[in-house]
């Protein structure tokens, strides 16, 4: 029998040892040496003919030991006792010596070095080493890292697990501190249970170790100089974490349980609605140690907060106050995400978030994930919830090390936490702790869990709490006095009772309503930039560094750009130039910018070219990071193909660093609906629910150009549906100058009047002459919420129809043949759809006293676009001056036609009706003209 006939992974390891022995017999330990002394190539040849007996040594058994050790390392977690409820682990046949055709006696006869690793050093033989290995891999911790492909990382993890170097200290102060912590955690829940019976609190009980685990991670982070920890989590255990990790005062939490109506209603005038207590966030008022801990508020939508928290951590670790690229330092910031077991496996946003973890524009230096695994999702079992072996299965594909740990073993949990932190320090990568516990009550405290899980809840009913078990262990070992556990319980109950007795909920409760800026702040912002300054910046942006070879076609475009200021009154500024000049002047004003989205570096329509690639070497040039007038960093990244997580991430980045201009661009506006959860739950409602003041900018290509139902509409109706209490701005600019000014206005409002800004941007119009502006308009203009028809104003009294429209359809109207002849029609642009520009529109309408009808014209179907939002507002504005008419596509289930020819026919009809005074319909059509 020859050694190379063995296929086990560790045959190689044995050979390696043997080779080492051959080169230097003293390079292996004495036992192994003794064994190899009987194993020579000649002996191996002999063995081929007459195995084992002749040499006194069986290669088969050597390889068996090595393979057994390898299987324990790989699959030991399958036999680990992870479930505090005592279910049997699935196990794996490969974990028994018999599967490798070896016996205990064989193991005892063979050297420990065959097992390898730190356990071998302290073992007399392979049997002892294997026993130790089993204790490490198959007890209450399941180390699950075989899917890590990078040898250095895998080796580090193996050594970390086997050396036990991250086991927590067991001296008296340390073990007592854990008991004290567990007592606080448990007493808090028991107090709430007793004081507010049946009130929802999503108790942590069954996963109490979550708090000491967080302590350990956060302390580790603080010791390594981190300045920010951002904690994203859902409902389960949230109140407990708020109280004990973020130090939210007990009185605040108790006041929320009291729910003082008077205090809440005081703030409705500010458009503040508040949220339930287990969704609210917090930030440590004073740094804990040297570190701020933030928990963003989150909606019920499970896991939606994940990218938000990671985006916040990224922002907190990014410095952007200097020209050039923004600098990220993962050492000063750490995101920690606490997931539910059912939600982690079920929600796609988790995969999207994990996918961000190693991307240069999104990495937060390693997120520590904790699955608060109570083995249930509401009433659903793991078998009903995930197709992976573990709730954590998804993380394997992202090469994230996983430690499953029994939540009733404090030592194992703390070791997992310490290991997670050290791994993050060492590699700057994500780590996952699967904290396996249970849920002491129903999904919430009003739920009866034994309707659906009768057996499970019988077990839980009889189960001692982790605090009780830990206390008993310590007392039994003589580590603490027998009376200490009860004394701690009493102490913490007293503290809560005192807090409750002192409670004055009406005063205690401070709603986090945002300040409301004075009315008209936005309208007063001056956004023009002197021509000389613009010219200088333009020249600087077009500088051609020595040795950089531009793509031939781009070089020509740059030459054209160089000439745009030759004539201040020439229509030379197209959309892309306006954008670049806006961004550059914002940077020159000292405001950092982050711009992300799919393919934003070049621009979906090949219009932006914010990043040039040397045609010969491929090196990159980013003029907005280079031009000397910049006083802040410019960050631009092509995003992965995600809307939901990327919007969530930018929202988080934005609220964490509100003085930076954060812009997200959709490939086509339609795709923003992939981020609908983020829009509804964060962007448009965060102010009303949580008092946050986001100012994220969305660029959403929009317009009907015959590209079909999915490349036409950014669905502005959805933003208008969500618009209330001045919670956003929605604009649809028709000129490059308007775009320039609206971006500059947003930057100027970041501190004074922050609101999310949605910009419906053009596609084919990007290079259209009708959209181009003059340099003078950049210098002297400002953003106009309504643009009157200058031609019509000159004509004056003859106007009997005012057509109001927004965006690209305006260009269709003014470039139509009918425009020249229809002298009675004024075409006015509503450039800002929300906040509704009442004053400006009133002024415009007032200029046309002989108007006989006002038309709202849109290309979208009647149930989409701005019409349904505008109708009541316009009716109120027009009063009894004249009728209001709708022209647009008829109600439709789909945003647009799927045929370009059909689109054109409908578009023609639309334009024709705008100028057709009678508005009579002659043939059936998708286009509708009606008086309302
Ligand atoms: C996206 C989403 N779908 C459904 C729900 C309703 N829901 C709230 S909690 C819950 C179960 C969550 O289970 P798990 O993730 O295991 O967390 P646990 O409550 O057990 O801690 C469900 C289905 C929700 N909040 N969010």
PDB file of N, CA, C and O in Angstrom, residues 3 6-16 62-71 73 114-115 158:
ATOM      1  N   UNK A   3       1.341   5.468   0.271  1.00  0.00           N
ATOM      2  CA  UNK A   3       0.688   6.596   0.930  1.00  0.00           C
ATOM      3  C   UNK A   3      -0.150   7.415  -0.052  1.00  0.00           C
ATOM      4  O   UNK A   3      -1.247   7.869   0.257  1.00  0.00           O
ATOM      5  N   UNK A   6      -3.945   7.278  -0.658  1.00  0.00           N
ATOM      6  CA  UNK A   6      -4.928   7.867   0.263  1.00  0.00           C
ATOM      7  C   UNK A   6      -5.330   9.230  -0.273  1.00  0.00           C
ATOM      8  O   UNK A   6      -4.490  10.021  -0.672  1.00  0.00           O
ATOM      9  N   UNK A   7      -6.631   9.465  -0.255  1.00  0.00           N
ATOM     10  CA  UNK A   7      -7.078  10.714  -0.868  1.00  0.00           C
ATOM     11  C   UNK A   7      -7.427  11.779   0.159  1.00  0.00           C
ATOM     12  O   UNK A   7      -7.741  12.893  -0.184  1.00  0.00           O
ATOM     13  N   UNK A   8      -7.425  11.458   1.416  1.00  0.00           N
ATOM     14  CA  UNK A   8      -7.834  12.434   2.436  1.00  0.00           C
ATOM     15  C   UNK A   8      -6.997  13.696   2.374  1.00  0.00           C
ATOM     16  O   UNK A   8      -5.817  13.654   2.001  1.00  0.00           O
ATOM     17  N   UNK A   9      -7.599  14.802   2.780  1.00  0.00           N
ATOM     18  CA  UNK A   9      -6.913  16.091   2.699  1.00  0.00           C
ATOM     19  C   UNK A   9      -5.621  16.090   3.508  1.00  0.00           C
ATOM     20  O   UNK A   9      -4.673  16.800   3.192  1.00  0.00           O
ATOM     21  N   UNK A  10      -5.575  15.272   4.550  1.00  0.00           N
ATOM     22  CA  UNK A  10      -4.402  15.346   5.404  1.00  0.00           C
ATOM     23  C   UNK A  10      -3.313  14.358   5.051  1.00  0.00           C
ATOM     24  O   UNK A  10      -2.300  14.296   5.734  1.00  0.00           O
ATOM     25  N   UNK A  11      -3.518  13.597   3.989  1.00  0.00           N
ATOM     26  CA  UNK A  11      -2.415  12.784   3.520  1.00  0.00           C
ATOM     27  C   UNK A  11      -1.240  13.713   3.237  1.00  0.00           C
ATOM     28  O   UNK A  11      -0.082  13.419   3.547  1.00  0.00           O
ATOM     29  N   UNK A  12      -1.579  14.870   2.663  1.00  0.00           N
ATOM     30  CA  UNK A  12      -0.554  15.874   2.346  1.00  0.00           C
ATOM     31  C   UNK A  12       0.166  16.336   3.596  1.00  0.00           C
ATOM     32  O   UNK A  12       1.393  16.494   3.605  1.00  0.00           O
ATOM     33  N   UNK A  13      -0.588  16.502   4.644  1.00  0.00           N
ATOM     34  CA  UNK A  13       0.004  16.989   5.888  1.00  0.00           C
ATOM     35  C   UNK A  13       0.983  15.956   6.455  1.00  0.00           C
ATOM     36  O   UNK A  13       2.081  16.279   6.890  1.00  0.00           O
ATOM     37  N   UNK A  14       0.583  14.677   6.384  1.00  0.00           N
ATOM     38  CA  UNK A  14       1.452  13.622   6.898  1.00  0.00           C
ATOM     39  C   UNK A  14       2.734  13.568   6.072  1.00  0.00           C
ATOM     40  O   UNK A  14       3.850  13.484   6.599  1.00  0.00           O
ATOM     41  N   UNK A  15       2.556  13.660   4.763  1.00  0.00           N
ATOM     42  CA  UNK A  15       3.734  13.626   3.888  1.00  0.00           C
ATOM     43  C   UNK A  15       4.675  14.790   4.190  1.00  0.00           C
ATOM     44  O   UNK A  15       5.894  14.641   4.192  1.00  0.00           O
ATOM     45  N   UNK A  16       4.042  15.922   4.439  1.00  0.00           N
ATOM     46  CA  UNK A  16       4.852  17.108   4.716  1.00  0.00           C
ATOM     47  C   UNK A  16       5.689  16.882   5.982  1.00  0.00           C
ATOM     48  O   UNK A  16       6.882  17.171   6.024  1.00  0.00           O
ATOM     49  N   UNK A  62      -2.357   6.569  10.146  1.00  0.00           N
ATOM     50  CA  UNK A  62      -1.796   7.924  10.252  1.00  0.00           C
ATOM     51  C   UNK A  62      -2.687   8.912   9.499  1.00  0.00           C
ATOM     52  O   UNK A  62      -3.075   9.963  10.010  1.00  0.00           O
ATOM     53  N   UNK A  63      -3.014   8.511   8.295  1.00  0.00           N
ATOM     54  CA  UNK A  63      -3.860   9.396   7.496  1.00  0.00           C
ATOM     55  C   UNK A  63      -5.243   9.499   8.133  1.00  0.00           C
ATOM     56  O   UNK A  63      -5.877  10.564   8.136  1.00  0.00           O
ATOM     57  N   UNK A  64      -5.696   8.400   8.712  1.00  0.00           N
ATOM     58  CA  UNK A  64      -6.997   8.413   9.405  1.00  0.00           C
ATOM     59  C   UNK A  64      -7.026   9.448  10.511  1.00  0.00           C
ATOM     60  O   UNK A  64      -8.000  10.206  10.654  1.00  0.00           O
ATOM     61  N   UNK A  65      -5.958   9.523  11.289  1.00  0.00           N
ATOM     62  CA  UNK A  65      -5.909  10.508  12.378  1.00  0.00           C
ATOM     63  C   UNK A  65      -5.951  11.927  11.810  1.00  0.00           C
ATOM     64  O   UNK A  65      -6.713  12.791  12.259  1.00  0.00           O
ATOM     65  N   UNK A  66      -5.124  12.114  10.799  1.00  0.00           N
ATOM     66  CA  UNK A  66      -5.062  13.463  10.219  1.00  0.00           C
ATOM     67  C   UNK A  66      -6.416  13.862   9.634  1.00  0.00           C
ATOM     68  O   UNK A  66      -6.874  15.000   9.787  1.00  0.00           O
ATOM     69  N   UNK A  67      -7.075  12.900   8.987  1.00  0.00           N
ATOM     70  CA  UNK A  67      -8.386  13.215   8.401  1.00  0.00           C
ATOM     71  C   UNK A  67      -9.446  13.433   9.474  1.00  0.00           C
ATOM     72  O   UNK A  67     -10.315  14.295   9.326  1.00  0.00           O
ATOM     73  N   UNK A  68      -9.361  12.675  10.529  1.00  0.00           N
ATOM     74  CA  UNK A  68     -10.314  12.869  11.627  1.00  0.00           C
ATOM     75  C   UNK A  68     -10.165  14.284  12.189  1.00  0.00           C
ATOM     76  O   UNK A  68     -11.164  14.998  12.401  1.00  0.00           O
ATOM     77  N   UNK A  69      -8.931  14.698  12.386  1.00  0.00           N
ATOM     78  CA  UNK A  69      -8.685  16.047  12.920  1.00  0.00           C
ATOM     79  C   UNK A  69      -9.257  17.100  11.969  1.00  0.00           C
ATOM     80  O   UNK A  69      -9.914  18.057  12.381  1.00  0.00           O
ATOM     81  N   UNK A  70      -9.035  16.877  10.691  1.00  0.00           N
ATOM     82  CA  UNK A  70      -9.518  17.845   9.706  1.00  0.00           C
ATOM     83  C   UNK A  70     -11.058  17.890   9.704  1.00  0.00           C
ATOM     84  O   UNK A  70     -11.663  18.969   9.622  1.00  0.00           O
ATOM     85  N   UNK A  71     -11.683  16.722   9.820  1.00  0.00           N
ATOM     86  CA  UNK A  71     -13.151  16.683   9.835  1.00  0.00           C
ATOM     87  C   UNK A  71     -13.699  17.391  11.068  1.00  0.00           C
ATOM     88  O   UNK A  71     -14.722  18.075  10.997  1.00  0.00           O
ATOM     89  N   UNK A  73     -12.337  19.837  12.567  1.00  0.00           N
ATOM     90  CA  UNK A  73     -12.195  21.286  12.334  1.00  0.00           C
ATOM     91  C   UNK A  73     -13.266  21.797  11.365  1.00  0.00           C
ATOM     92  O   UNK A  73     -13.782  22.895  11.517  1.00  0.00           O
ATOM     93  N   UNK A 114       0.213  14.483  14.761  1.00  0.00           N
ATOM     94  CA  UNK A 114      -0.613  14.205  13.575  1.00  0.00           C
ATOM     95  C   UNK A 114      -1.881  15.050  13.580  1.00  0.00           C
ATOM     96  O   UNK A 114      -2.477  15.310  12.542  1.00  0.00           O
ATOM     97  N   UNK A 115      -2.283  15.474  14.754  1.00  0.00           N
ATOM     98  CA  UNK A 115      -3.486  16.302  14.868  1.00  0.00           C
ATOM     99  C   UNK A 115      -3.136  17.760  14.564  1.00  0.00           C
ATOM    100  O   UNK A 115      -3.916  18.504  13.970  1.00  0.00           O
ATOM    101  N   UNK A 158      -8.237  29.331  12.792  1.00  0.00           N
ATOM    102  CA  UNK A 158      -7.987  28.016  13.368  1.00  0.00           C
ATOM    103  C   UNK A 158      -7.153  28.172  14.642  1.00  0.00           C
ATOM    104  O   UNK A 158      -7.472  27.599  15.681  1.00  0.00           O
TER     105      UNK A 158
END
